XYZ file of C-alpha atoms in Angstrom:
777
model
C -17.940 -44.374 39.877
C -19.620 -43.594 37.557
C -16.866 -45.469 34.905
C -17.237 -48.489 37.441
C -20.542 -48.753 37.420
C -20.444 -48.405 33.080
C -17.683 -51.479 33.376
C -20.162 -53.213 35.135
C -23.452 -52.711 33.426
C -20.891 -53.357 30.529
C -19.281 -57.197 31.593
C -23.128 -58.383 33.117
C -24.704 -57.535 29.319
C -22.083 -59.708 27.937
C -22.208 -62.620 30.922
C -25.425 -62.359 29.952
C -25.278 -62.787 25.908
C -22.303 -65.330 26.772
C -24.586 -67.564 28.928
C -27.681 -67.736 26.082
C -25.045 -68.986 23.244
C -23.701 -72.001 22.785
C -20.418 -73.738 20.989
C -20.306 -75.440 17.563
C -16.600 -76.138 16.468
C -14.702 -79.331 14.245
C -13.026 -79.782 11.192
C -14.372 -79.474 7.794
C -12.461 -82.811 5.470
C -13.256 -84.630 2.153
C -14.588 -87.918 2.834
C -12.930 -89.296 0.359
C -8.836 -88.904 1.945
C -10.047 -87.964 5.288
C -7.681 -84.819 4.441
C -8.946 -81.545 5.783
C -10.272 -78.705 4.233
C -8.340 -75.452 3.945
C -11.233 -72.408 3.383
C -14.470 -74.094 3.270
C -17.359 -72.546 4.342
C -19.517 -72.367 6.948
C -22.648 -70.015 6.514
C -25.377 -70.293 9.301
C -28.944 -70.074 7.178
C -30.876 -67.084 7.733
C -28.134 -64.733 8.705
C -25.605 -63.031 6.292
C -22.465 -64.636 8.989
C -20.845 -67.226 8.496
C -17.215 -68.114 8.684
C -14.204 -69.792 6.773
C -12.273 -72.851 8.008
C -8.559 -72.172 9.017
C -5.104 -73.717 7.472
C -5.936 -76.446 9.845
C -10.131 -76.463 8.846
C -10.915 -75.856 11.509
C -13.750 -73.362 11.672
C -16.138 -72.119 15.425
C -19.047 -70.603 15.339
C -21.143 -69.042 18.134
C -24.657 -69.589 18.370
C -27.767 -69.466 20.434
C -28.387 -72.262 23.299
C -31.643 -74.812 22.927
C -32.655 -72.967 19.339
C -32.870 -75.138 16.232
C -30.109 -73.460 13.714
C -29.151 -75.181 10.476
C -25.186 -74.776 9.172
C -24.401 -75.281 5.550
C -20.704 -76.066 5.060
C -19.346 -75.885 1.177
C -15.774 -75.746 -1.277
C -15.258 -76.334 -4.477
C -15.809 -79.563 -5.543
C -18.048 -80.889 -3.533
C -20.828 -81.731 -2.708
C -22.726 -78.734 0.024
C -23.383 -80.291 3.180
C -26.583 -79.184 5.670
C -27.113 -79.444 9.084
C -29.232 -78.398 11.977
C -28.700 -77.843 15.043
C -30.230 -77.945 18.970
C -29.446 -77.879 21.864
C -27.759 -76.112 25.005
C -24.184 -77.367 25.151
C -20.464 -77.401 23.705
C -20.676 -79.555 20.714
C -17.675 -80.668 18.173
C -18.298 -82.026 14.820
C -16.561 -83.696 12.585
C -18.555 -82.559 8.948
C -16.728 -84.884 6.088
C -17.885 -83.633 2.978
C -17.885 -85.539 -0.936
C -16.476 -85.232 -3.978
C -17.751 -84.922 -6.896
C -16.753 -86.260 -10.045
C -13.081 -85.577 -10.985
C -14.394 -83.563 -14.368
C -16.836 -81.364 -12.011
C -13.847 -80.182 -9.534
C -11.862 -78.714 -12.397
C -14.752 -77.061 -14.103
C -15.522 -75.754 -10.607
C -12.384 -74.073 -10.101
C -13.782 -71.416 -7.739
C -14.348 -69.933 -4.199
C -17.171 -69.437 -2.986
C -17.826 -66.079 -2.272
C -18.991 -65.546 1.472
C -16.157 -64.634 3.588
C -13.857 -64.017 0.554
C -12.590 -60.299 1.253
C -10.568 -57.543 -0.799
C -7.339 -57.660 -1.088
C -7.146 -60.907 -0.548
C -7.271 -63.802 -3.892
C -7.777 -66.912 -2.674
C -6.739 -69.095 -5.961
C -7.554 -72.592 -6.175
C -4.459 -74.718 -6.732
C -5.753 -77.250 -10.055
C -7.401 -73.020 -11.598
C -3.654 -71.628 -11.264
C -2.230 -75.743 -12.897
C -4.389 -75.364 -15.170
C -2.517 -72.588 -17.684
C -0.153 -74.018 -20.333
C 3.892 -74.398 -18.267
C 6.875 -74.562 -19.597
C 8.199 -77.346 -20.527
C 5.031 -78.617 -18.936
C 6.153 -78.189 -15.631
C 2.052 -77.487 -14.320
C 3.429 -73.584 -11.357
C 1.566 -72.046 -9.372
C 3.998 -69.012 -8.582
C 4.101 -68.532 -12.116
C 0.116 -68.729 -12.800
C -0.474 -66.036 -9.891
C 1.822 -64.138 -12.062
C -2.241 -64.046 -14.000
C -3.865 -62.006 -11.051
C -4.083 -58.129 -10.983
C -1.916 -56.767 -8.674
C 0.554 -59.384 -9.085
C 3.187 -58.839 -12.338
C 5.550 -61.628 -13.006
C 9.541 -60.657 -14.227
C 10.640 -60.573 -17.866
C 10.987 -63.921 -19.353
C 14.295 -65.706 -17.966
C 14.083 -62.980 -14.881
C 13.073 -65.166 -10.781
C 10.047 -62.447 -9.932
C 7.569 -62.035 -8.637
C 6.692 -58.597 -8.714
C 3.166 -56.942 -6.362
C 1.553 -53.499 -6.635
C 5.049 -52.117 -7.160
C 7.354 -53.922 -4.547
C 10.519 -55.296 -4.872
C 10.780 -59.445 -5.090
C 12.343 -59.451 -1.281
C 9.261 -57.119 -0.096
C 6.859 -61.166 -1.505
C 6.812 -63.354 1.531
C 6.226 -66.550 0.484
C 5.417 -69.362 3.985
C 4.664 -73.096 3.222
C 3.599 -74.111 5.746
C 4.389 -71.073 8.558
C 8.242 -71.679 8.142
C 9.245 -68.356 5.492
C 10.767 -69.880 1.342
C 13.633 -67.163 0.554
C 14.079 -67.824 -3.246
C 10.668 -68.822 -5.073
C 12.674 -70.085 -7.959
C 14.301 -73.122 -10.152
C 16.091 -72.772 -13.508
C 17.244 -69.188 -13.862
C 13.363 -68.163 -12.703
C 11.670 -70.065 -15.505
C 9.885 -72.620 -12.908
C 9.535 -72.422 -9.036
C 10.382 -74.045 -6.637
C 6.453 -75.336 -5.404
C 5.939 -79.179 -7.438
C 2.037 -77.958 -7.216
C 0.636 -81.542 -6.348
C 1.483 -80.704 -2.848
C 0.571 -77.458 -1.838
C -3.604 -77.668 -0.582
C -4.748 -74.442 -0.877
C -3.288 -70.264 -1.662
C -3.904 -67.685 0.745
C -2.436 -64.271 -1.619
C -2.693 -61.070 1.079
C -2.109 -58.494 -1.743
C -3.226 -55.445 1.863
C -5.894 -56.338 4.212
C -2.910 -57.341 5.801
C -3.972 -59.627 9.179
C -1.861 -59.452 11.989
C 0.108 -61.984 12.401
C 1.498 -61.625 9.501
C 4.812 -59.428 9.610
C 8.535 -59.333 7.664
C 7.456 -58.141 4.368
C 6.565 -54.511 2.989
C 3.706 -55.661 0.109
C 2.598 -58.591 0.408
C 2.645 -62.371 2.017
C 2.058 -65.954 -0.646
C 0.753 -68.114 2.445
C 0.979 -71.971 1.333
C -0.537 -75.394 2.902
C 0.783 -78.268 1.842
C -1.512 -81.890 1.686
C -2.128 -83.753 5.020
C -2.010 -86.842 2.880
C -4.874 -89.548 2.271
C -5.631 -91.123 5.703
C -8.857 -93.574 4.274
C -5.965 -95.264 1.965
C -2.057 -95.071 -0.055
C -2.667 -93.381 -3.156
C -0.245 -92.768 -5.695
C 1.133 -90.944 -9.248
C 3.948 -90.455 -11.524
C 4.184 -87.081 -13.951
C 7.263 -87.574 -17.025
C 8.374 -85.099 -18.816
C 10.306 -83.531 -21.344
C 13.358 -81.622 -18.508
C 12.125 -82.923 -15.402
C 9.654 -86.476 -14.078
C 7.844 -85.951 -10.257
C 5.943 -88.363 -8.391
C 4.092 -88.496 -4.577
C 2.828 -90.911 -2.373
C 1.182 -91.172 0.656
C -1.185 -93.101 3.391
C -2.646 -93.420 6.136
C -0.753 -93.874 9.005
C -1.459 -96.250 12.866
C -4.991 -96.344 10.797
C -5.941 -93.226 10.746
C -5.214 -91.741 13.872
C -2.184 -89.957 11.068
C -0.716 -90.292 7.268
C 1.937 -89.037 5.497
C 2.605 -87.338 2.292
C 5.761 -87.913 0.217
C 6.119 -86.195 -4.168
C 9.454 -85.648 -5.827
C 10.345 -84.409 -8.292
C 13.298 -84.545 -10.402
C 14.554 -83.020 -13.844
C 17.326 -84.283 -16.346
C 18.423 -81.807 -18.029
C 21.326 -83.588 -17.655
C 21.097 -86.339 -19.456
C 21.010 -84.361 -23.148
C 24.407 -83.010 -22.274
C 26.002 -85.981 -21.155
C 27.206 -86.920 -24.462
C 29.559 -84.163 -24.695
C 30.248 -84.759 -21.478
C 31.369 -87.834 -21.491
C 33.438 -86.724 -24.507
C 34.770 -83.723 -22.607
C 36.078 -86.202 -20.309
C 37.648 -88.066 -23.339
C 39.552 -85.892 -23.766
C 37.434 -85.668 -27.351
C 35.232 -82.350 -26.162
C 36.421 -78.821 -25.290
C 33.039 -78.292 -23.978
C 30.746 -79.499 -20.852
C 27.369 -78.189 -19.310
C 24.965 -79.617 -16.975
C 22.102 -79.094 -14.523
C 20.064 -80.590 -12.202
C 17.731 -79.548 -10.360
C 15.119 -81.344 -7.702
C 12.685 -80.875 -4.993
C 11.569 -82.858 -2.148
C 7.689 -82.424 -0.341
C 7.132 -84.278 2.871
C 4.489 -84.452 5.397
C 3.620 -86.537 8.116
C 1.065 -86.195 10.670
C -1.168 -87.296 13.182
C -4.017 -86.427 15.720
C -2.821 -88.140 18.929
C -6.792 -86.949 20.658
C -9.657 -85.001 19.268
C -8.345 -81.815 21.035
C -4.299 -83.120 20.123
C -2.538 -82.657 16.205
C 0.381 -82.449 15.139
C 2.828 -82.021 11.861
C 5.711 -81.673 10.338
C 6.788 -80.625 7.790
C 9.992 -80.677 5.463
C 10.985 -78.796 1.964
C 13.855 -79.185 0.555
C 14.381 -77.873 -3.072
C 18.711 -77.293 -5.163
C 19.529 -75.913 -8.851
C 23.445 -76.900 -9.545
C 24.860 -76.171 -12.797
C 28.047 -77.353 -14.082
C 29.929 -75.602 -17.833
C 33.469 -76.022 -18.238
C 35.679 -75.428 -21.140
C 39.337 -75.775 -22.958
C 42.248 -75.007 -24.781
C 45.943 -76.263 -25.387
C 46.621 -73.722 -22.692
C 43.449 -73.380 -20.786
C 41.722 -75.298 -18.796
C 38.367 -73.285 -17.357
C 34.874 -74.569 -15.363
C 32.500 -72.866 -13.037
C 29.712 -73.940 -10.867
C 26.831 -72.526 -9.390
C 24.596 -74.155 -6.738
C 21.715 -72.490 -4.850
C 19.000 -73.217 -2.574
C 16.404 -73.942 0.085
C 16.281 -76.199 2.913
C 13.122 -76.294 5.151
C 10.982 -77.439 7.935
C 8.381 -76.693 10.422
C 6.684 -78.774 13.336
C 3.137 -77.008 14.764
C 1.169 -78.598 17.308
C -2.685 -77.247 17.615
C -5.201 -77.610 19.990
C -8.889 -77.350 20.296
C -9.392 -75.784 24.537
C -13.477 -75.576 25.174
C -15.609 -73.269 23.935
C -13.954 -72.971 20.922
C -11.088 -71.796 21.903
C -8.203 -73.021 19.049
C -4.371 -72.949 19.609
C -2.477 -73.832 17.568
C 2.226 -73.629 18.233
C 5.256 -72.828 15.887
C 8.436 -74.314 15.296
C 10.415 -73.885 12.599
C 13.590 -72.886 10.557
C 14.423 -71.931 7.514
C 17.674 -71.179 4.583
C 18.867 -70.324 1.793
C 22.791 -70.833 0.385
C 24.107 -69.881 -2.662
C 27.200 -70.700 -4.071
C 29.698 -70.011 -6.745
C 34.062 -70.846 -7.868
C 35.196 -70.617 -10.906
C 39.381 -72.974 -11.366
C 40.684 -72.682 -13.949
C 44.272 -73.911 -14.292
C 46.568 -72.141 -16.899
C 49.513 -74.945 -18.778
C 52.907 -72.949 -17.818
C 55.021 -72.923 -21.643
C 58.753 -73.417 -20.703
C 58.210 -73.543 -17.185
C 62.129 -72.301 -14.929
C 63.645 -75.219 -13.211
C 61.274 -75.741 -10.177
C 57.980 -74.649 -11.477
C 54.733 -76.225 -11.961
C 54.092 -77.224 -15.393
C 50.860 -75.593 -14.576
C 49.123 -72.836 -11.781
C 45.847 -73.374 -11.007
C 43.980 -70.595 -9.617
C 39.956 -70.765 -7.703
C 38.364 -68.316 -6.466
C 34.731 -69.618 -4.244
C 32.427 -67.048 -3.218
C 28.672 -67.877 -1.331
C 26.061 -66.398 0.906
C 22.977 -67.893 3.050
C 20.575 -66.606 5.198
C 18.615 -68.244 7.904
C 15.120 -68.021 9.671
C 14.774 -69.999 13.122
C 11.378 -69.042 14.746
C 8.559 -70.430 17.132
C 5.348 -69.189 17.890
C 2.145 -69.303 19.496
C -0.915 -67.689 18.876
C -4.270 -68.266 20.205
C -8.239 -67.944 18.478
C -10.806 -66.660 21.629
C -14.576 -67.294 19.254
C -16.234 -64.690 22.188
C -20.112 -64.387 20.856
C -21.141 -64.906 17.370
C -21.191 -61.865 15.577
C -16.675 -60.900 17.537
C -13.661 -62.938 17.870
C -9.817 -62.396 18.889
C -7.025 -64.035 17.434
C -3.896 -63.746 19.707
C -0.009 -63.949 18.859
C 3.470 -64.080 20.488
C 6.995 -65.370 18.119
C 10.268 -64.904 18.138
C 12.950 -65.454 15.440
C 16.804 -65.325 15.238
C 17.897 -64.216 11.527
C 21.622 -65.483 10.896
C 23.004 -64.074 7.784
C 26.115 -64.691 5.806
C 25.968 -62.405 2.707
C 29.502 -62.463 1.359
C 31.460 -65.706 1.591
C 34.565 -65.884 -0.121
C 38.159 -68.585 -0.069
C 40.861 -67.284 -2.854
C 43.622 -69.565 -3.793
C 46.501 -69.275 -6.039
C 48.618 -72.331 -6.431
C 51.817 -70.918 -7.314
C 51.678 -68.167 -4.492
C 50.807 -71.180 -2.501
C 48.188 -69.043 -0.535
C 45.007 -68.778 -0.035
C 42.682 -65.525 1.341
C 39.278 -66.798 3.227
C 36.693 -63.595 3.425
C 33.752 -64.285 6.392
C 31.384 -62.201 7.433
C 28.390 -62.946 9.684
C 25.817 -61.286 10.665
C 23.238 -61.895 13.051
C 19.351 -60.594 14.261
C 16.576 -61.240 16.307
C 13.518 -60.965 16.102
C 10.042 -60.223 19.079
C 6.975 -59.401 18.110
C 3.148 -59.563 19.147
C -0.248 -59.167 17.469
C -3.903 -58.962 18.755
C -7.085 -58.659 16.128
C -10.185 -58.483 15.914
C -12.659 -59.075 14.200
C -16.638 -58.187 13.934
C -20.154 -58.580 12.336
C -22.756 -56.464 12.980
C -25.944 -56.112 11.291
C -26.888 -58.706 7.808
C -23.838 -56.332 5.889
C -21.256 -54.504 8.307
C -18.128 -56.082 9.109
C -15.063 -55.291 10.064
C -11.414 -56.290 11.516
C -8.317 -54.334 13.357
C -5.644 -55.088 14.177
C -2.362 -53.866 15.654
C 1.764 -55.616 15.322
C 4.525 -54.818 17.948
C 7.898 -55.729 17.092
C 11.178 -55.253 18.174
C 14.510 -56.194 16.188
C 17.126 -56.252 17.742
C 21.325 -55.993 16.195
C 24.416 -55.185 16.714
C 24.382 -51.174 17.772
C 21.241 -51.041 16.924
C 17.629 -51.375 18.123
C 14.462 -50.811 16.482
C 10.931 -50.986 17.080
C 8.135 -51.228 14.773
C 4.178 -50.231 15.200
C 1.649 -52.221 12.757
C -1.513 -51.341 12.833
C -3.845 -52.966 10.108
C -7.542 -51.887 9.112
C -10.322 -52.966 7.339
C -14.272 -52.577 7.165
C -16.628 -53.881 4.469
C -20.191 -52.852 3.390
C -21.985 -56.179 1.412
C -25.268 -56.153 0.294
C -25.190 -52.837 -1.170
C -27.769 -53.555 -3.982
C -25.256 -56.242 -4.811
C -22.463 -54.423 -4.032
C -19.593 -55.634 -1.515
C -17.526 -52.707 -0.948
C -14.370 -52.149 1.391
C -12.291 -50.130 2.717
C -8.354 -51.764 4.749
C -5.589 -49.658 5.678
C -2.421 -51.584 6.959
C 1.001 -50.113 7.706
C 4.134 -52.695 7.560
C 7.842 -53.238 8.220
C 10.857 -55.032 6.588
C 14.226 -56.197 8.380
C 16.196 -57.717 5.776
C 17.167 -56.029 2.154
C 17.904 -58.476 -1.056
C 20.760 -57.743 -3.370
C 20.567 -58.353 -6.682
C 23.152 -57.247 -8.308
C 21.561 -58.643 -11.549
C 18.645 -58.893 -13.430
C 19.181 -62.488 -15.754
C 17.668 -64.691 -13.074
C 21.324 -65.919 -11.884
C 20.044 -66.159 -7.900
C 23.349 -64.297 -6.923
C 20.923 -63.279 -4.110
C 22.439 -61.127 -0.750
C 20.306 -61.146 2.119
C 21.390 -58.092 4.538
C 19.532 -57.337 7.841
C 19.170 -53.811 8.956
C 21.887 -52.300 10.868
C 22.558 -48.465 12.225
C 23.614 -47.831 9.256
C 20.335 -49.014 6.981
C 17.929 -49.160 9.753
C 14.130 -51.011 8.483
C 12.398 -49.813 5.252
C 8.680 -49.663 6.149
C 4.980 -48.753 3.963
C 1.538 -47.902 5.148
C -1.380 -48.691 2.083
C -4.919 -47.270 1.727
C -6.607 -49.928 -0.721
C -10.220 -48.464 -1.297
C -12.154 -51.669 -3.832
C -15.951 -52.734 -4.598
C -17.046 -56.189 -5.803
C -20.295 -57.345 -8.287
C -21.866 -60.527 -8.742
C -24.174 -62.195 -10.925
C -27.716 -63.977 -9.471
C -26.449 -67.746 -10.448
C -22.441 -66.489 -9.866
C -22.226 -67.105 -12.730
C -19.877 -64.334 -13.462
C -17.893 -62.264 -11.026
C -16.028 -58.310 -11.230
C -13.654 -57.414 -8.872
C -11.795 -53.900 -9.132
C -9.452 -51.563 -6.441
C -8.117 -49.650 -6.413
C -4.458 -48.434 -3.722
C -1.773 -46.096 -2.985
C 1.167 -47.091 -0.823
C 4.300 -45.175 0.398
C 7.595 -46.114 1.710
C 10.105 -44.880 3.615
C 13.363 -45.823 4.140
C 14.595 -48.039 1.207
C 17.926 -49.272 -0.552
C 19.263 -49.997 -3.800
C 22.824 -49.548 -5.430
C 24.441 -46.163 -5.062
C 26.037 -46.235 -8.784
C 24.221 -46.997 -12.706
C 25.964 -50.203 -13.448
C 25.615 -52.815 -11.315
C 27.479 -54.580 -8.808
C 27.968 -57.771 -8.200
C 28.794 -57.013 -4.174
C 32.667 -58.355 -2.270
C 33.773 -58.800 0.931
C 36.935 -55.911 0.243
C 34.006 -54.240 -0.396
C 32.443 -51.452 2.709
C 29.018 -52.210 1.458
C 27.114 -50.472 3.860
C 28.796 -47.117 2.401
C 28.200 -48.578 -1.279
C 24.543 -48.747 -0.805
C 21.562 -45.787 -1.063
C 19.423 -45.700 1.847
C 16.561 -43.804 3.359
C 15.151 -43.888 -0.108
C 11.268 -43.624 -0.609
C 8.793 -45.383 -2.283
C 4.851 -44.575 -4.008
C 3.156 -46.741 -6.053
C -0.157 -46.300 -7.056
C -2.512 -48.251 -8.774
C -5.621 -49.815 -10.394
C -6.744 -53.213 -10.851
C -9.715 -55.330 -12.564
C -11.002 -59.015 -12.587
C -13.771 -60.035 -14.187
C -14.335 -63.964 -13.751
C -17.145 -66.966 -16.078
C -17.928 -69.463 -14.353
C -20.820 -71.144 -17.038
C -20.891 -74.454 -18.408
C -17.805 -75.558 -19.734
C -16.358 -72.415 -19.546
C -14.258 -71.152 -17.579
C -12.339 -67.723 -17.916
C -10.552 -64.949 -16.641
C -9.894 -60.818 -17.976
C -7.661 -58.857 -15.711
C -6.579 -55.637 -16.253
C -4.166 -54.068 -13.915
C -3.010 -50.410 -13.969
C -0.290 -49.100 -12.072
C 2.392 -47.305 -11.650
C 5.604 -47.418 -9.194
C 8.344 -44.747 -8.749
C 10.964 -44.070 -6.523
C 13.284 -40.900 -5.006
C 16.731 -41.235 -2.864
C 19.407 -38.226 -2.495
C 22.465 -40.780 -4.156
C 20.893 -41.049 -7.687
C 19.178 -38.577 -9.884
C 20.488 -36.147 -8.189
C 17.654 -36.497 -5.817
C 14.424 -36.803 -8.315
C 12.393 -39.250 -8.791
C 12.360 -41.721 -11.530
C 10.746 -44.989 -12.296
C 11.423 -48.091 -9.971
C 12.851 -51.304 -11.719
C 9.353 -52.893 -10.622
C 7.121 -50.254 -12.809
C 4.599 -52.017 -15.617
C 2.380 -49.385 -16.744
C -0.266 -52.139 -18.817
C -0.911 -55.488 -17.870
C -3.634 -57.802 -18.555
C -4.282 -61.317 -18.969
C -6.912 -63.675 -20.487
C -7.509 -67.493 -19.323
C -9.626 -69.507 -20.812
C -10.710 -73.247 -20.381
C -13.357 -75.032 -22.264
C -14.332 -79.339 -21.620
C -14.776 -79.876 -24.706
C -15.834 -83.519 -23.050
C -15.313 -85.795 -18.948
C -11.803 -86.320 -21.748
C -10.436 -83.100 -22.953
C -10.382 -80.010 -22.018
C -7.971 -77.092 -23.943
C -7.523 -74.069 -22.381
C -5.050 -70.063 -24.083
C -3.739 -67.987 -21.384
C -2.435 -64.698 -22.971
C -0.870 -61.440 -21.394
C 0.140 -57.747 -21.974
C 2.588 -56.348 -19.980
C 4.500 -53.148 -20.963
C 8.351 -53.114 -20.684
C 9.868 -52.878 -17.102
C 12.526 -49.665 -16.867
C 15.788 -50.035 -17.130
C 19.456 -48.555 -16.477
C 21.545 -48.010 -20.264
C 24.200 -46.316 -21.056
C 24.060 -42.529 -23.693
C 27.368 -43.139 -24.862
C 30.087 -45.503 -25.112
C 33.926 -44.945 -25.518
C 36.542 -47.306 -27.770
C 38.707 -46.651 -25.290
C 42.267 -48.376 -25.440
C 41.506 -52.052 -23.692
C 37.548 -51.962 -24.286
C 34.572 -49.883 -24.615
C 33.737 -47.572 -21.511
C 30.441 -47.330 -20.671
C 28.533 -43.438 -19.800
C 25.536 -44.147 -17.669
C 22.701 -41.516 -17.080
C 19.458 -41.340 -15.460
C 18.715 -44.821 -13.447
C 16.038 -46.219 -15.897
C 16.314 -43.969 -18.516
C 14.680 -46.545 -21.217
C 12.910 -49.172 -20.988
C 12.479 -52.780 -23.027
C 9.942 -53.024 -25.173
C 6.412 -54.266 -24.521
C 5.836 -57.806 -23.707
C 3.552 -60.221 -25.088
C 2.296 -64.366 -25.221
C 0.534 -67.055 -25.458
C 0.895 -70.310 -24.389
C -2.418 -72.780 -25.563
C -2.604 -76.198 -23.348
C -5.271 -79.488 -24.330
C -5.576 -82.359 -21.728
C -6.865 -86.066 -22.209
C -8.271 -87.949 -19.681
C -9.282 -91.037 -19.223
C -9.053 -94.754 -17.870
C -6.814 -97.884 -18.262
C -6.599 -101.340 -17.148
C -8.046 -99.589 -13.397
C -5.666 -96.822 -13.945
C -6.672 -92.918 -14.089
C -3.900 -91.326 -16.977
C -4.075 -88.213 -18.477
C -1.437 -86.180 -21.836
C -1.245 -82.777 -21.381
C 0.360 -81.024 -24.985
C 0.108 -77.802 -26.222
C 3.154 -74.616 -27.142
C 5.010 -71.746 -25.776
C 4.465 -68.969 -27.627
C 2.330 -69.589 -29.512
C 2.462 -66.649 -32.704
C 6.757 -67.222 -31.842
C 7.098 -63.987 -30.802
C 10.967 -63.232 -28.883
C 10.340 -60.791 -26.070
C 13.637 -59.161 -25.072
C 14.220 -59.541 -21.531
C 17.943 -58.015 -21.511
C 19.274 -55.242 -24.704
C 23.364 -54.923 -24.515
C 24.801 -52.836 -25.750
C 27.044 -52.713 -28.643
C 28.986 -49.443 -30.941
C 29.157 -49.764 -34.495
C 30.835 -47.945 -36.549
C 30.203 -46.145 -40.073
C 33.758 -44.868 -41.345
C 36.757 -45.142 -38.875
C 35.866 -41.145 -37.704
C 31.143 -41.783 -36.641
C 29.621 -44.397 -34.780
C 26.673 -44.876 -33.291
C 25.264 -46.795 -30.414
C 22.789 -50.068 -31.028
C 20.572 -51.824 -28.690
C 20.792 -55.481 -29.972
C 17.927 -57.222 -27.599
C 17.941 -60.600 -26.168
C 15.317 -62.637 -25.947
C 15.239 -66.897 -24.361
C 11.863 -68.308 -24.790
C 10.471 -68.947 -28.943
C 7.559 -70.435 -29.153
C 8.259 -74.397 -27.092
C 5.936 -77.442 -27.375
C 5.429 -79.227 -24.295
C 3.892 -83.024 -24.103
C 4.149 -84.930 -20.410
C 2.335 -87.570 -19.403
C 0.693 -89.233 -15.668
C -0.659 -91.949 -14.217
C -1.998 -93.112 -10.736
C 0.589 -96.084 -9.449
C -2.200 -97.769 -8.296
C -6.052 -98.974 -9.332
C -9.138 -96.989 -8.889
C -11.641 -98.548 -6.026
């Protein structure tokens, strides 16, 4: 009885509070283009309370009725705006912020501090694109590796490591659709055209409950929507590729479209060799081509209903041919992503926001090797040539349906909840072997599938002037043939702001991953094999605890942040043998793998940012360790993981000389990654035979590189134009990516093993030119 009375009292108190408050909700947008602004700050003046707009530019705050309320809305590169409000009914607002100037936008490319949490990075896309880039291709993914806790693979590798995790433990999202492989050109360039990306949120810890499926990080990217006021276009021409974009309104501003495309012309550089090969005057041919396309259209049916359709496609093709007197060989490699998402959001009463998403994503990889052998003196009835071919492929797909609801309860509490269902399709091993002499064709196909159902709920609290907390719970059920795995996942975060100018944060997250990635090559080849959890291979799980603090100077020109973390991982997989394998359909792959592995990662991340007058810089340093343990490897002893890099130091400096000239420099130092080196090489009858010792028993030399860049912007004939140029690896330090062992002889009886370092990137100058297609207004 007492419990019922207490419940009724609490109910009436909350009801009374609710009756005394109203909801202010709406959208924040760019006045010049009417494009919604993601992560804009909406702060209640006179308090420490505020919110950040979501991926659709939406916000909702609770205020007292019949009481004057002042809101301050701010966003990087835009004039802040103050709105005074007093009323007794819920109200909906559309707040348009005016851009300052192009120059000031680029100089002040830092995020507003309010609402930012440790464990989450929200770098401005303009900031990420300031770094010098290989061949002039501005690359937001590669620039992320300059941030604390995030490490890029060494040159020539397609990887991003977050807090000691493997590359497959990062969840890449583009407009809520999964991206499986985010790299072009053997990892030298990412598949994301920075001009098409509006916002990036990076979660290294403190994962909101709405995210799941990966252990290490979430990289959530939002594509641009397009200008709803006028048509705009842009063209950029670089050394290895060109890109263009066009955007504009739909139906008098009720919607907008955005289209961008990028394509390389490396094949033009090799055209003379290919022509000679076809004419029979050359013995070699080489061709490489890549492209990516971003397209998006959105339409506002009413003040409460909005729909978005996003499309994305990337592709790489590599072809090599060689011929001699009796043998002609051809090698073809193709890989790429295809992604689509359809999203609908609806603004309901009382500030409720309802979002529905239907997405599809697939990644495919295919290689084929063929040869034609000329037979000398064929037998009667025998063909003069013998043709052989071997095609190997792999693919993975993700089809997903999700519904989510955001519910503001009171000005210091809100709730978000959601449901999602997904089907994951796997074709890990597909091969077709043909032999003309036997007239036989061998086809092997393996098709696997899994279903995932998840539900989540998260509550965010704010109390007093300084305290905030979020608690979340996510429950996942994964079905695969012969097995059913459940995973309860807990999320917790508490923040204390303003303690003598210091902000403190403590977070805990439990995550799980139901798919695994195998890559048998370490030099950037995209031979990724995605596999689901099965009866014999359980899902990987992780728990992470992090503690951090930050402090800003009074004028916020200098900010310092530091964070320590510990992560435990279980049910990891790896190759059971020291020599890397290329799995094939004939292998019993589940028994070839080392399973039920353990992982332990810990580290200390630090970052200082400077934003003073014409100078803009940051220094990032991470000390970290990452270890693995498998019963089948190293006799069950711990060993450094392939992603273990103890020291990672990055310095980025930007200087604006004037409105036209801008200069930037990036220097990066990393501990060399571990690799498994043979302890001996035996000169056998059929070639050298390598004997391996402990896993990851050696390291590459330390990596360090200096990149310099500059841009010159000007207006000519009513159009904005920009020259970008610079140099990669300015002091020409060759960073070995792999070490090739070789047996060298001192004399006929004595020999020794030598390791020859192989690097990919010498000093590389670059230049590119960009201009608007339409005249300025």
